[in-house]
Amino acid sequence: MKEISVLGLGYIGLPTASILATNGYIVKGVDVSPSVVDIINKGGIHIEEPGLKTLVQAAVNSGNLKAYIQPQQADVYILAVPTPITEDKRADLSYVEAAARSILPLLKHGDLVILESTSPPGTTVDFLCPILAESGLELGTDLFVAHCPERVLPGKIIKELIQNTRIIGGINEASARMSRDIYASFVEGDMHLTDATTAEMVKIMENTYRDVNIALANELARISPSLNINAWDVIRFANLHPRVNIHSPGPGVGGHCISVDPWFIVEKFPETARIISQARHINDFMPEFTYRMLLDTVKDIPNPKITLLGLTYKPDVDDIRESPALKLRELIEQNNDLRLAVYDPHVKHFDYELSGLEAAFKDSDCILLMVDHAEFKYINPRQVASIVRSRNVIDTRNALHRNDWTEAGFQVRLLGRDYAENKEAITRLTFLEDQLYSPV
Ligand code: SAJ
């Protein structure tokens, strides 16, 4: 029976470790955070994910999963550590390097190392392998290495870890086959073998495709109001075509995947990856566009109070990483003429003040809906109308029933329908473009 060590017990490592442990493997989870190790060993979890607590408890109670601070000897090592980007949009592989170096003294003949972290193309072969080669083991014959990216949707991680197809990229055939045998213990989806660099690019392109598609929708959302048409209707009807799937516009692209992975390609191919980099800053401009829509809405109101509805990067999660709402909060805070109240039912801890729903609406001059949390569809516009000061609402997600809010006396403005840009906003993009996109 092979022992597996999973390094990095975050939103991918912990579910993966737990699923392997409940499928018969002895799993030694390793994390640099003592509190994470402690919580897991008590059968608890440190991230919000449906079903994860039950799974971790089963894994820990079975005796097959234990968490450690120190690296542990095993036969298979799965690296599921963060690969963030720096301020200047470069991949930060320091966590991958630290994890790889931590297991160097433990590696022995026949072991397998799998990198699951989303990584720039070439990371496994050109960055990880040279480090592992310092063990003195012959890569591909003594020591096997692969890149096996995950593709799960936060909020559906456990189901998708089991059901999604899996791309297995080995540095050689033997590495790919050994990795497939490990995943075969729980993956019900098809498994496709390829080389490590192809697997890296597959994962990045999945998210890059989504980012470019969202940018297309956002560009349409900036064009449509000048034609007095609704971008959401255009997309809805265009998607009736059997081979069209235009994504939705929004106030920006958040999360630590879609807004990050495309930069891994731009960093390596700055002169060639033009659509990819353009899409990144069209999406990164949307918070600014939304801010201009807000300023235009409240321009005749002295010292207006803004109600920011939703802080997370997408609906029905508690994750605020890279959320466009954080950018809007910052822009509003920097404007001394604006007052702000923020409400998000999913965010329990935040560095700044959060309001209750009623307090957030009280005396508001403009409600800015940033996230289409399920709860928000049930807000009663008539009740809200009785406590706001000015009846303005900006919907950036096409989440609200326009007629209900209009009948309650609100001026409803929908991103992609009700705000035609002026020259200044466009000039601002050019400035941002120069600022953001200086070929590295
Ligand atoms: N968004 C839009 N318009 C859309 C879709 C999304 O503006 O039509 C915005 C969302 O509001 C959010 C951001 O984009 O701010 C990202 O949302 P998401 O749900 O697309 O992305 P993630 O990061 O939660 O999950 C993605 C998924 N990738 C794909 O769908 C191709 C998931 O399968 C990946 O595993 C995950 O990234 C990851 O871990 O890489």
Short mmCIF file of C-alpha atoms and ligand atoms in Angstrom, two decimals:
data_model
loop_
_atom_site.label_atom_id
_atom_site.label_comp_id
_atom_site.label_asym_id
_atom_site.label_seq_id
_atom_site.Cartn_x
_atom_site.Cartn_y
_atom_site.Cartn_z
CA MET A 1 0.00 0.00 0.00
CA LYS A 2 1.56 3.31 -1.06
CA GLU A 3 1.89 6.20 1.37
CA ILE A 4 1.08 9.64 0.00
CA SER A 5 2.17 13.03 1.31
CA VAL A 6 0.13 16.05 0.21
CA LEU A 7 2.00 19.33 0.66
CA GLY A 8 -0.28 22.35 0.96
CA LEU A 9 -3.62 21.72 2.72
CA GLY A 10 -5.65 24.49 1.12
CA TYR A 11 -8.83 24.40 -0.93
CA ILE A 12 -7.30 21.77 -3.26
CA GLY A 13 -4.77 19.93 -1.08
CA LEU A 14 -7.12 19.25 1.81
CA PRO A 15 -10.00 17.75 -0.24
CA THR A 16 -7.49 15.76 -2.32
CA ALA A 17 -5.72 14.42 0.81
CA SER A 18 -9.07 13.52 2.38
CA ILE A 19 -10.41 11.75 -0.71
CA LEU A 20 -7.19 9.70 -1.04
CA ALA A 21 -7.35 8.81 2.67
CA THR A 22 -10.95 7.64 2.40
CA ASN A 23 -9.93 5.52 -0.59
CA GLY A 24 -7.41 3.42 1.32
CA TYR A 25 -4.15 5.37 1.18
CA ILE A 26 -2.14 6.40 4.22
CA VAL A 27 -1.99 10.16 3.70
CA LYS A 28 0.38 12.53 5.49
CA GLY A 29 -0.78 16.09 4.96
CA VAL A 30 1.86 18.78 5.40
CA ASP A 31 1.19 22.49 5.84
CA VAL A 32 3.35 25.38 7.00
CA SER A 33 0.54 26.76 9.18
CA PRO A 34 0.42 25.24 12.68
CA SER A 35 -3.20 26.31 13.12
CA VAL A 36 -4.22 24.56 9.88
CA VAL A 37 -2.44 21.36 11.01
CA ASP A 38 -4.10 21.57 14.41
CA ILE A 39 -7.61 22.20 13.04
CA ILE A 40 -7.35 19.29 10.58
CA ASN A 41 -6.02 16.82 13.17
CA LYS A 42 -9.09 17.68 15.23
CA GLY A 43 -11.27 16.82 12.21
CA GLY A 44 -12.04 20.47 11.49
CA ILE A 45 -11.58 22.64 8.38
CA HIS A 46 -10.32 26.19 7.80
CA ILE A 47 -12.07 26.88 4.48
CA GLU A 48 -15.77 27.18 3.54
CA GLU A 49 -16.58 24.35 1.12
CA PRO A 50 -19.80 22.28 1.12
CA GLY A 51 -19.26 18.69 2.35
CA LEU A 52 -15.57 19.16 3.13
CA LYS A 53 -15.90 18.98 6.93
CA THR A 54 -17.62 15.59 6.75
CA LEU A 55 -14.97 14.28 4.36
CA VAL A 56 -12.06 15.50 6.50
CA GLN A 57 -13.64 14.05 9.64
CA ALA A 58 -14.06 10.67 7.92
CA ALA A 59 -10.47 10.76 6.71
CA VAL A 60 -9.03 11.73 10.09
CA ASN A 61 -11.27 9.36 12.07
CA SER A 62 -10.26 6.47 9.79
CA GLY A 63 -6.69 7.03 10.93
CA ASN A 64 -5.57 7.31 7.30
CA LEU A 65 -5.11 11.13 7.31
CA LYS A 66 -2.84 13.02 9.67
CA ALA A 67 -1.50 16.55 9.25
CA TYR A 68 2.05 17.61 10.04
CA ILE A 69 4.18 20.74 10.01
CA GLN A 70 7.37 18.87 9.11
CA PRO A 71 7.79 17.08 5.73
CA GLN A 72 7.03 13.36 5.96
CA GLN A 73 8.52 10.38 4.13
CA ALA A 74 6.12 8.81 1.61
CA ASP A 75 6.11 7.04 -1.75
CA VAL A 76 4.10 9.71 -3.58
CA TYR A 77 4.36 13.47 -2.98
CA ILE A 78 1.57 15.77 -4.24
CA LEU A 79 2.49 19.48 -4.28
CA ALA A 80 -0.66 21.59 -3.96
CA VAL A 81 0.91 24.86 -2.86
CA PRO A 82 0.01 28.40 -4.03
CA THR A 83 1.40 29.87 -7.25
CA PRO A 84 0.37 33.54 -6.94
CA ILE A 85 1.46 36.42 -9.13
CA THR A 86 3.52 39.40 -8.00
CA GLU A 87 2.52 43.06 -8.39
CA ASP A 88 4.28 43.17 -11.77
CA LYS A 89 2.32 40.12 -12.99
CA ARG A 90 5.11 37.54 -12.69
CA ALA A 91 4.61 33.99 -11.38
CA ASP A 92 5.79 33.52 -7.81
CA LEU A 93 7.13 29.94 -7.68
CA SER A 94 8.72 30.31 -4.26
CA TYR A 95 6.15 28.01 -2.61
CA VAL A 96 6.77 25.31 -5.23
CA GLU A 97 10.52 25.61 -4.69
CA ALA A 98 10.18 25.48 -0.90
CA ALA A 99 7.93 22.41 -1.05
CA ALA A 100 10.25 20.63 -3.50
CA ARG A 101 13.35 21.36 -1.42
CA SER A 102 11.58 20.21 1.77
CA ILE A 103 11.15 16.68 0.39
CA LEU A 104 14.59 16.40 -1.29
CA PRO A 105 16.20 14.55 1.68
CA LEU A 106 13.25 12.12 1.82
CA LEU A 107 13.16 11.05 -1.84
CA LYS A 108 14.06 7.42 -2.65
CA HIS A 109 14.14 5.08 -5.66
CA GLY A 110 10.69 4.56 -7.20
CA ASP A 111 9.03 7.65 -5.68
CA LEU A 112 6.60 9.85 -7.60
CA VAL A 113 6.30 13.64 -7.30
CA ILE A 114 3.13 15.26 -8.69
CA LEU A 115 2.80 19.04 -9.06
CA GLU A 116 -0.91 19.98 -8.92
CA SER A 117 -0.46 23.74 -8.52
CA THR A 118 -1.44 25.77 -11.58
CA SER A 119 1.94 26.74 -13.03
CA PRO A 120 3.40 28.62 -16.00
CA PRO A 121 4.12 26.35 -19.00
CA GLY A 122 7.55 24.72 -18.53
CA THR A 123 7.55 24.89 -14.70
CA THR A 124 7.61 21.11 -14.15
CA VAL A 125 10.37 20.38 -16.65
CA ASP A 126 12.51 23.51 -16.36
CA PHE A 127 11.97 24.58 -12.73
CA LEU A 128 10.84 21.61 -10.60
CA CYS A 129 12.89 18.83 -12.20
CA PRO A 130 16.29 20.52 -11.73
CA ILE A 131 15.50 20.90 -8.03
CA LEU A 132 14.41 17.24 -7.70
CA ALA A 133 17.53 16.14 -9.63
CA GLU A 134 19.60 17.43 -6.70
CA SER A 135 18.45 14.26 -4.91
CA GLY A 136 20.88 12.37 -7.15
CA LEU A 137 18.04 10.20 -8.40
CA GLU A 138 17.64 9.69 -12.15
CA LEU A 139 14.43 11.49 -13.19
CA GLY A 140 12.01 9.33 -15.19
CA THR A 141 13.59 6.04 -14.07
CA ASP A 142 14.48 6.33 -10.35
CA LEU A 143 12.20 9.26 -9.59
CA PHE A 144 8.96 9.89 -11.49
CA VAL A 145 7.53 13.39 -11.98
CA ALA A 146 4.21 14.66 -13.33
CA HIS A 147 1.93 17.71 -13.53
CA CYS A 148 -1.72 16.88 -12.81
CA PRO A 149 -3.77 20.09 -12.58
CA GLU A 150 -7.15 20.24 -10.87
CA ARG A 151 -10.11 21.92 -12.54
CA VAL A 152 -12.68 22.10 -9.78
CA LEU A 153 -15.12 24.96 -9.17
CA PRO A 154 -14.95 26.41 -5.65
CA GLY A 155 -18.28 25.46 -4.08
CA LYS A 156 -18.37 22.11 -5.95
CA ILE A 157 -14.83 20.90 -5.25
CA ILE A 158 -15.49 17.41 -3.91
CA LYS A 159 -17.97 16.46 -6.63
CA GLU A 160 -15.75 17.82 -9.39
CA LEU A 161 -12.53 16.26 -8.01
CA ILE A 162 -14.26 12.91 -8.47
CA GLN A 163 -16.27 13.49 -11.63
CA ASN A 164 -14.23 15.88 -13.80
CA THR A 165 -11.92 14.50 -16.46
CA ARG A 166 -8.28 14.62 -15.41
CA ILE A 167 -5.29 15.63 -17.52
CA ILE A 168 -2.17 13.71 -16.43
CA GLY A 169 1.11 15.18 -17.69
CA GLY A 170 4.21 13.05 -17.07
CA ILE A 171 7.83 13.96 -17.77
CA ASN A 172 7.73 10.55 -19.41
CA GLU A 173 5.23 7.78 -20.06
CA ALA A 174 6.09 5.89 -16.88
CA SER A 175 5.51 9.02 -14.76
CA ALA A 176 2.14 9.61 -16.40
CA ARG A 177 1.04 6.01 -15.89
CA MET A 178 2.10 5.95 -12.24
CA SER A 179 0.16 9.18 -11.63
CA ARG A 180 -2.91 7.84 -13.37
CA ASP A 181 -2.88 4.79 -11.06
CA ILE A 182 -2.99 7.09 -8.03
CA TYR A 183 -5.92 9.17 -9.35
CA ALA A 184 -7.73 6.01 -10.48
CA SER A 185 -8.44 5.36 -6.77
CA PHE A 186 -11.09 8.13 -6.78
CA VAL A 187 -11.45 9.80 -10.20
CA GLU A 188 -14.59 8.62 -12.02
CA GLY A 189 -14.04 11.00 -14.97
CA ASP A 190 -11.89 10.07 -17.96
CA MET A 191 -8.14 10.42 -17.51
CA HIS A 192 -6.03 11.62 -20.43
CA LEU A 193 -2.26 11.13 -20.47
CA THR A 194 0.04 13.71 -22.02
CA ASP A 195 3.35 15.44 -21.28
CA ALA A 196 3.86 17.81 -18.35
CA THR A 197 4.09 21.05 -20.34
CA THR A 198 0.94 20.30 -22.32
CA ALA A 199 -0.88 19.60 -19.03
CA GLU A 200 0.32 22.93 -17.62
CA MET A 201 -0.91 24.79 -20.69
CA VAL A 202 -4.25 22.95 -20.73
CA LYS A 203 -5.04 24.19 -17.24
CA ILE A 204 -3.99 27.76 -17.97
CA MET A 205 -5.87 27.84 -21.27
CA GLU A 206 -9.10 26.69 -19.58
CA ASN A 207 -9.02 29.84 -17.44
CA THR A 208 -7.58 32.05 -20.17
CA TYR A 209 -10.40 31.06 -22.52
CA ARG A 210 -12.85 32.10 -19.81
CA ASP A 211 -11.08 35.40 -19.15
CA VAL A 212 -10.94 36.32 -22.87
CA ASN A 213 -14.60 35.38 -23.28
CA ILE A 214 -15.58 37.52 -20.28
CA ALA A 215 -13.54 40.39 -21.76
CA LEU A 216 -15.53 40.04 -24.99
CA ALA A 217 -18.75 40.31 -22.95
CA ASN A 218 -17.38 43.33 -21.07
CA GLU A 219 -16.40 45.06 -24.31
CA LEU A 220 -19.94 44.47 -25.61
CA ALA A 221 -21.26 45.90 -22.30
CA ARG A 222 -19.26 49.09 -22.88
CA ILE A 223 -20.48 49.41 -26.49
CA SER A 224 -24.19 48.52 -26.19
CA PRO A 225 -25.48 51.56 -24.22
CA SER A 226 -24.28 53.92 -26.98
CA LEU A 227 -26.60 52.01 -29.33
CA ASN A 228 -29.36 52.11 -26.70
CA ILE A 229 -29.44 48.28 -26.61
CA ASN A 230 -29.03 45.83 -23.75
CA ALA A 231 -25.81 43.75 -23.87
CA TRP A 232 -27.47 41.05 -21.75
CA ASP A 233 -30.22 40.63 -24.37
CA VAL A 234 -27.62 40.49 -27.16
CA ILE A 235 -25.73 37.75 -25.29
CA ARG A 236 -28.86 35.84 -24.38
CA PHE A 237 -30.08 35.77 -27.97
CA ALA A 238 -26.62 35.16 -29.51
CA ASN A 239 -26.17 32.16 -27.17
CA LEU A 240 -29.29 30.62 -28.65
CA HIS A 241 -26.99 29.81 -31.58
CA PRO A 242 -25.90 26.16 -31.11
CA ARG A 243 -22.19 27.02 -31.21
CA VAL A 244 -22.07 30.36 -29.41
CA ASN A 245 -21.35 30.73 -25.69
CA ILE A 246 -20.61 34.37 -24.84
CA HIS A 247 -20.05 34.74 -21.09
CA SER A 248 -21.55 37.48 -18.87
CA PRO A 249 -20.33 41.04 -18.38
CA GLY A 250 -19.59 42.21 -14.86
CA PRO A 251 -17.80 44.80 -12.69
CA GLY A 252 -14.50 42.91 -13.08
CA VAL A 253 -12.97 39.44 -12.81
CA GLY A 254 -11.98 38.23 -9.39
CA GLY A 255 -10.75 35.05 -7.78
CA HIS A 256 -7.21 33.75 -7.71
CA CYS A 257 -7.51 31.75 -10.90
CA ILE A 258 -9.14 33.49 -13.86
CA SER A 259 -7.56 36.84 -12.98
CA VAL A 260 -4.13 35.20 -12.45
CA ASP A 261 -3.50 32.30 -14.84
CA PRO A 262 -3.51 34.29 -18.13
CA TRP A 263 -0.60 36.38 -16.83
CA PHE A 264 1.50 33.16 -16.75
CA ILE A 265 1.35 33.15 -20.56
CA VAL A 266 1.82 36.92 -20.98
CA GLU A 267 4.92 36.77 -18.76
CA LYS A 268 6.56 34.20 -21.04
CA PHE A 269 5.33 35.59 -24.37
CA PRO A 270 4.76 39.34 -23.84
CA GLU A 271 5.06 40.22 -27.53
CA THR A 272 2.84 37.40 -28.81
CA ALA A 273 0.12 37.00 -26.17
CA ARG A 274 -1.71 40.14 -27.30
CA ILE A 275 -5.37 39.05 -27.04
CA ILE A 276 -4.64 37.43 -23.67
CA SER A 277 -3.04 40.59 -22.23
CA GLN A 278 -5.67 42.89 -23.74
CA ALA A 279 -8.42 40.75 -22.20
CA ARG A 280 -6.73 41.00 -18.79
CA HIS A 281 -6.82 44.71 -18.79
CA ILE A 282 -10.25 45.09 -20.28
CA ASN A 283 -11.43 42.99 -17.32
CA ASP A 284 -9.18 44.86 -14.89
CA PHE A 285 -10.69 48.14 -16.17
CA MET A 286 -14.26 47.12 -15.32
CA PRO A 287 -14.07 48.24 -11.67
CA GLU A 288 -13.04 51.67 -12.99
CA PHE A 289 -15.88 51.59 -15.53
CA THR A 290 -18.33 50.67 -12.75
CA TYR A 291 -16.96 53.50 -10.60
CA ARG A 292 -17.57 56.00 -13.41
CA MET A 293 -21.09 54.68 -13.79
CA LEU A 294 -21.57 55.26 -10.05
CA LEU A 295 -20.17 58.83 -10.17
CA ASP A 296 -22.45 59.61 -13.11
CA THR A 297 -25.45 58.30 -11.15
CA VAL A 298 -24.86 60.40 -8.02
CA LYS A 299 -23.32 63.47 -9.70
CA ASP A 300 -26.18 65.77 -8.61
CA ILE A 301 -26.34 64.54 -5.00
CA PRO A 302 -24.20 66.30 -2.36
CA ASN A 303 -22.12 63.93 -0.21
CA PRO A 304 -23.99 60.81 -1.36
CA LYS A 305 -24.06 57.57 0.63
CA ILE A 306 -23.20 54.49 -1.42
CA THR A 307 -24.39 51.01 -0.42
CA LEU A 308 -21.99 48.34 -1.74
CA LEU A 309 -24.01 45.14 -2.00
CA GLY A 310 -21.62 42.14 -2.06
CA LEU A 311 -17.89 41.93 -1.47
CA THR A 312 -16.95 38.40 -2.63
CA TYR A 313 -15.54 37.65 -6.09
CA LYS A 314 -18.52 35.54 -7.11
CA PRO A 315 -21.92 34.54 -5.72
CA ASP A 316 -22.61 32.33 -2.71
CA VAL A 317 -18.98 31.97 -1.54
CA ASP A 318 -17.07 33.75 1.25
CA ASP A 319 -13.91 34.28 -0.86
CA ILE A 320 -12.97 37.93 -1.46
CA ARG A 321 -9.57 37.32 -3.11
CA GLU A 322 -9.03 39.68 -6.06
CA SER A 323 -12.70 40.63 -5.83
CA PRO A 324 -13.63 43.64 -8.03
CA ALA A 325 -15.81 44.84 -5.13
CA LEU A 326 -12.62 45.40 -3.11
CA LYS A 327 -11.40 47.72 -5.86
CA LEU A 328 -14.71 49.59 -5.87
CA ARG A 329 -14.57 49.90 -2.07
CA GLU A 330 -11.11 51.41 -2.39
CA LEU A 331 -12.13 53.86 -5.14
CA ILE A 332 -15.17 55.01 -3.14
CA GLU A 333 -13.15 55.33 0.09
CA GLN A 334 -10.59 57.51 -1.74
CA ASN A 335 -13.33 59.91 -2.84
CA ASN A 336 -13.96 62.27 0.10
CA ASP A 337 -17.31 63.29 -1.31
CA LEU A 338 -18.71 59.76 -1.04
CA ARG A 339 -19.88 57.92 2.08
CA LEU A 340 -19.88 54.11 2.07
CA ALA A 341 -21.66 51.18 3.71
CA VAL A 342 -20.77 47.60 2.74
CA TYR A 343 -23.04 44.56 3.16
CA ASP A 344 -22.24 40.92 2.32
CA PRO A 345 -24.05 38.06 4.11
CA HIS A 346 -21.21 35.64 3.26
CA VAL A 347 -18.31 37.68 4.60
CA LYS A 348 -17.83 37.25 8.33
CA HIS A 349 -14.34 38.73 8.75
CA PHE A 350 -13.11 41.83 6.94
CA ASP A 351 -10.42 44.42 7.67
CA TYR A 352 -12.95 47.23 7.33
CA GLU A 353 -16.40 47.91 8.77
CA LEU A 354 -19.30 45.83 7.44
CA SER A 355 -22.91 46.94 7.92
CA GLY A 356 -26.07 45.00 8.59
CA LEU A 357 -28.52 45.02 5.68
CA GLU A 358 -30.87 47.70 7.08
CA ALA A 359 -28.04 49.98 8.21
CA ALA A 360 -26.42 49.61 4.80
CA PHE A 361 -29.59 50.76 3.03
CA LYS A 362 -30.54 53.50 5.54
CA ASP A 363 -30.34 56.95 3.89
CA SER A 364 -28.52 55.46 0.89
CA ASP A 365 -28.30 57.50 -2.30
CA CYS A 366 -27.19 54.66 -4.52
CA ILE A 367 -27.19 50.89 -4.13
CA LEU A 368 -24.38 49.24 -6.09
CA LEU A 369 -24.97 45.49 -6.53
CA MET A 370 -21.58 43.87 -7.14
CA VAL A 371 -22.31 40.16 -6.56
CA ASP A 372 -25.40 38.13 -7.43
CA HIS A 373 -25.68 36.27 -4.11
CA ALA A 374 -28.89 34.20 -4.04
CA GLU A 375 -30.11 36.25 -1.04
CA PHE A 376 -30.10 39.48 -3.03
CA LYS A 377 -32.83 38.29 -5.38
CA TYR A 378 -35.24 38.35 -2.43
CA ILE A 379 -34.59 41.90 -1.24
CA ASN A 380 -37.93 43.74 -1.27
CA PRO A 381 -37.48 46.99 -3.24
CA ARG A 382 -40.56 48.56 -1.64
CA GLN A 383 -39.13 48.10 1.86
CA VAL A 384 -35.77 49.43 0.70
CA ALA A 385 -37.46 52.41 -0.99
CA SER A 386 -38.91 53.47 2.38
CA ILE A 387 -35.48 53.80 4.06
CA VAL A 388 -33.13 55.10 1.35
CA ARG A 389 -32.62 58.83 0.75
CA SER A 390 -32.40 58.65 -3.08
CA ARG A 391 -33.80 55.75 -5.07
CA ASN A 392 -30.88 54.74 -7.28
CA VAL A 393 -29.68 51.21 -7.91
CA ILE A 394 -26.85 50.02 -10.16
CA ASP A 395 -27.02 46.34 -11.08
CA THR A 396 -23.68 45.02 -12.40
CA ARG A 397 -24.81 41.38 -12.60
CA ASN A 398 -28.30 41.56 -14.12
CA ALA A 399 -29.43 40.03 -10.82
CA LEU A 400 -32.38 42.29 -9.94
CA HIS A 401 -35.92 42.26 -11.36
CA ARG A 402 -35.86 45.63 -13.12
CA ASN A 403 -39.64 46.14 -13.12
CA ASP A 404 -40.00 45.44 -9.37
CA TRP A 405 -37.38 48.07 -8.56
CA THR A 406 -38.70 50.57 -11.10
CA GLU A 407 -42.24 50.19 -9.74
CA ALA A 408 -40.85 50.83 -6.24
CA GLY A 409 -39.65 54.20 -7.55
CA PHE A 410 -35.99 53.38 -8.19
CA GLN A 411 -33.91 54.58 -11.12
CA VAL A 412 -32.37 51.27 -12.21
CA ARG A 413 -29.11 51.31 -14.16
CA LEU A 414 -27.83 48.02 -15.56
CA LEU A 415 -24.18 47.63 -16.50
CA GLY A 416 -24.22 46.95 -20.23
CA ARG A 417 -27.45 48.87 -20.83
CA ASP A 418 -27.73 52.17 -19.02
CA TYR A 419 -24.41 53.98 -19.05
CA ALA A 420 -22.76 55.29 -22.20
CA GLU A 421 -19.14 56.17 -21.58
CA ASN A 422 -17.79 59.65 -22.10
CA LYS A 423 -14.41 60.48 -23.60
CA GLU A 424 -12.79 60.87 -20.15
CA ALA A 425 -13.58 57.25 -19.22
CA ILE A 426 -12.05 56.05 -22.48
CA THR A 427 -8.97 58.24 -21.96
CA ARG A 428 -8.70 56.73 -18.51
CA LEU A 429 -8.53 53.23 -20.09
CA THR A 430 -5.74 54.30 -22.40
CA PHE A 431 -3.83 55.62 -19.39
CA LEU A 432 -4.47 52.35 -17.53
CA GLU A 433 -3.45 50.38 -20.59
CA ASP A 434 -0.14 52.21 -20.77
CA GLN A 435 0.25 51.76 -17.02
CA LEU A 436 -0.76 48.09 -16.89
CA TYR A 437 0.57 46.82 -20.14
CA SER A 438 4.22 47.74 -20.46
CA PRO A 439 5.81 44.74 -22.23
CA VAL A 440 7.89 42.99 -19.55
N1 SAJ B 1 -17.21 36.10 -14.23
C1 SAJ B 1 -17.78 37.06 -15.08
N2 SAJ B 1 -18.52 36.63 -16.13
C2 SAJ B 1 -18.75 35.29 -16.36
C3 SAJ B 1 -18.17 34.34 -15.48
C4 SAJ B 1 -17.41 34.77 -14.41
O1 SAJ B 1 -17.58 38.27 -14.89
O2 SAJ B 1 -19.46 34.96 -17.31
C5 SAJ B 1 -16.37 36.55 -13.11
C6 SAJ B 1 -16.90 36.11 -11.77
O3 SAJ B 1 -17.79 37.08 -11.25
C7 SAJ B 1 -15.64 36.04 -10.94
C8 SAJ B 1 -14.59 35.64 -11.96
O4 SAJ B 1 -15.11 35.93 -13.24
O5 SAJ B 1 -15.30 37.29 -10.41
C9 SAJ B 1 -14.16 34.18 -11.89
O6 SAJ B 1 -15.32 33.40 -11.70
P1 SAJ B 1 -15.33 31.86 -12.17
O7 SAJ B 1 -16.45 31.17 -11.54
O8 SAJ B 1 -15.26 31.80 -13.64
O9 SAJ B 1 -13.92 31.32 -11.69
P2 SAJ B 1 -13.35 30.53 -10.45
O10 SAJ B 1 -12.03 31.16 -10.22
O11 SAJ B 1 -14.25 30.39 -9.29
O12 SAJ B 1 -13.16 29.04 -11.05
C10 SAJ B 1 -12.42 28.90 -12.26
C11 SAJ B 1 -13.03 27.72 -12.99
N3 SAJ B 1 -12.43 27.61 -14.30
C12 SAJ B 1 -13.27 27.50 -15.36
O13 SAJ B 1 -14.48 27.54 -15.25
C13 SAJ B 1 -12.61 27.36 -16.69
C14 SAJ B 1 -12.71 26.45 -12.25
O14 SAJ B 1 -13.15 25.31 -13.02
C15 SAJ B 1 -11.22 26.36 -12.05
O15 SAJ B 1 -10.84 25.15 -11.44
C16 SAJ B 1 -10.81 27.52 -11.16
O16 SAJ B 1 -11.05 28.72 -11.92
C17 SAJ B 1 -9.35 27.34 -10.84
O17 SAJ B 1 -9.11 26.83 -9.70
O18 SAJ B 1 -8.51 27.52 -11.70
#
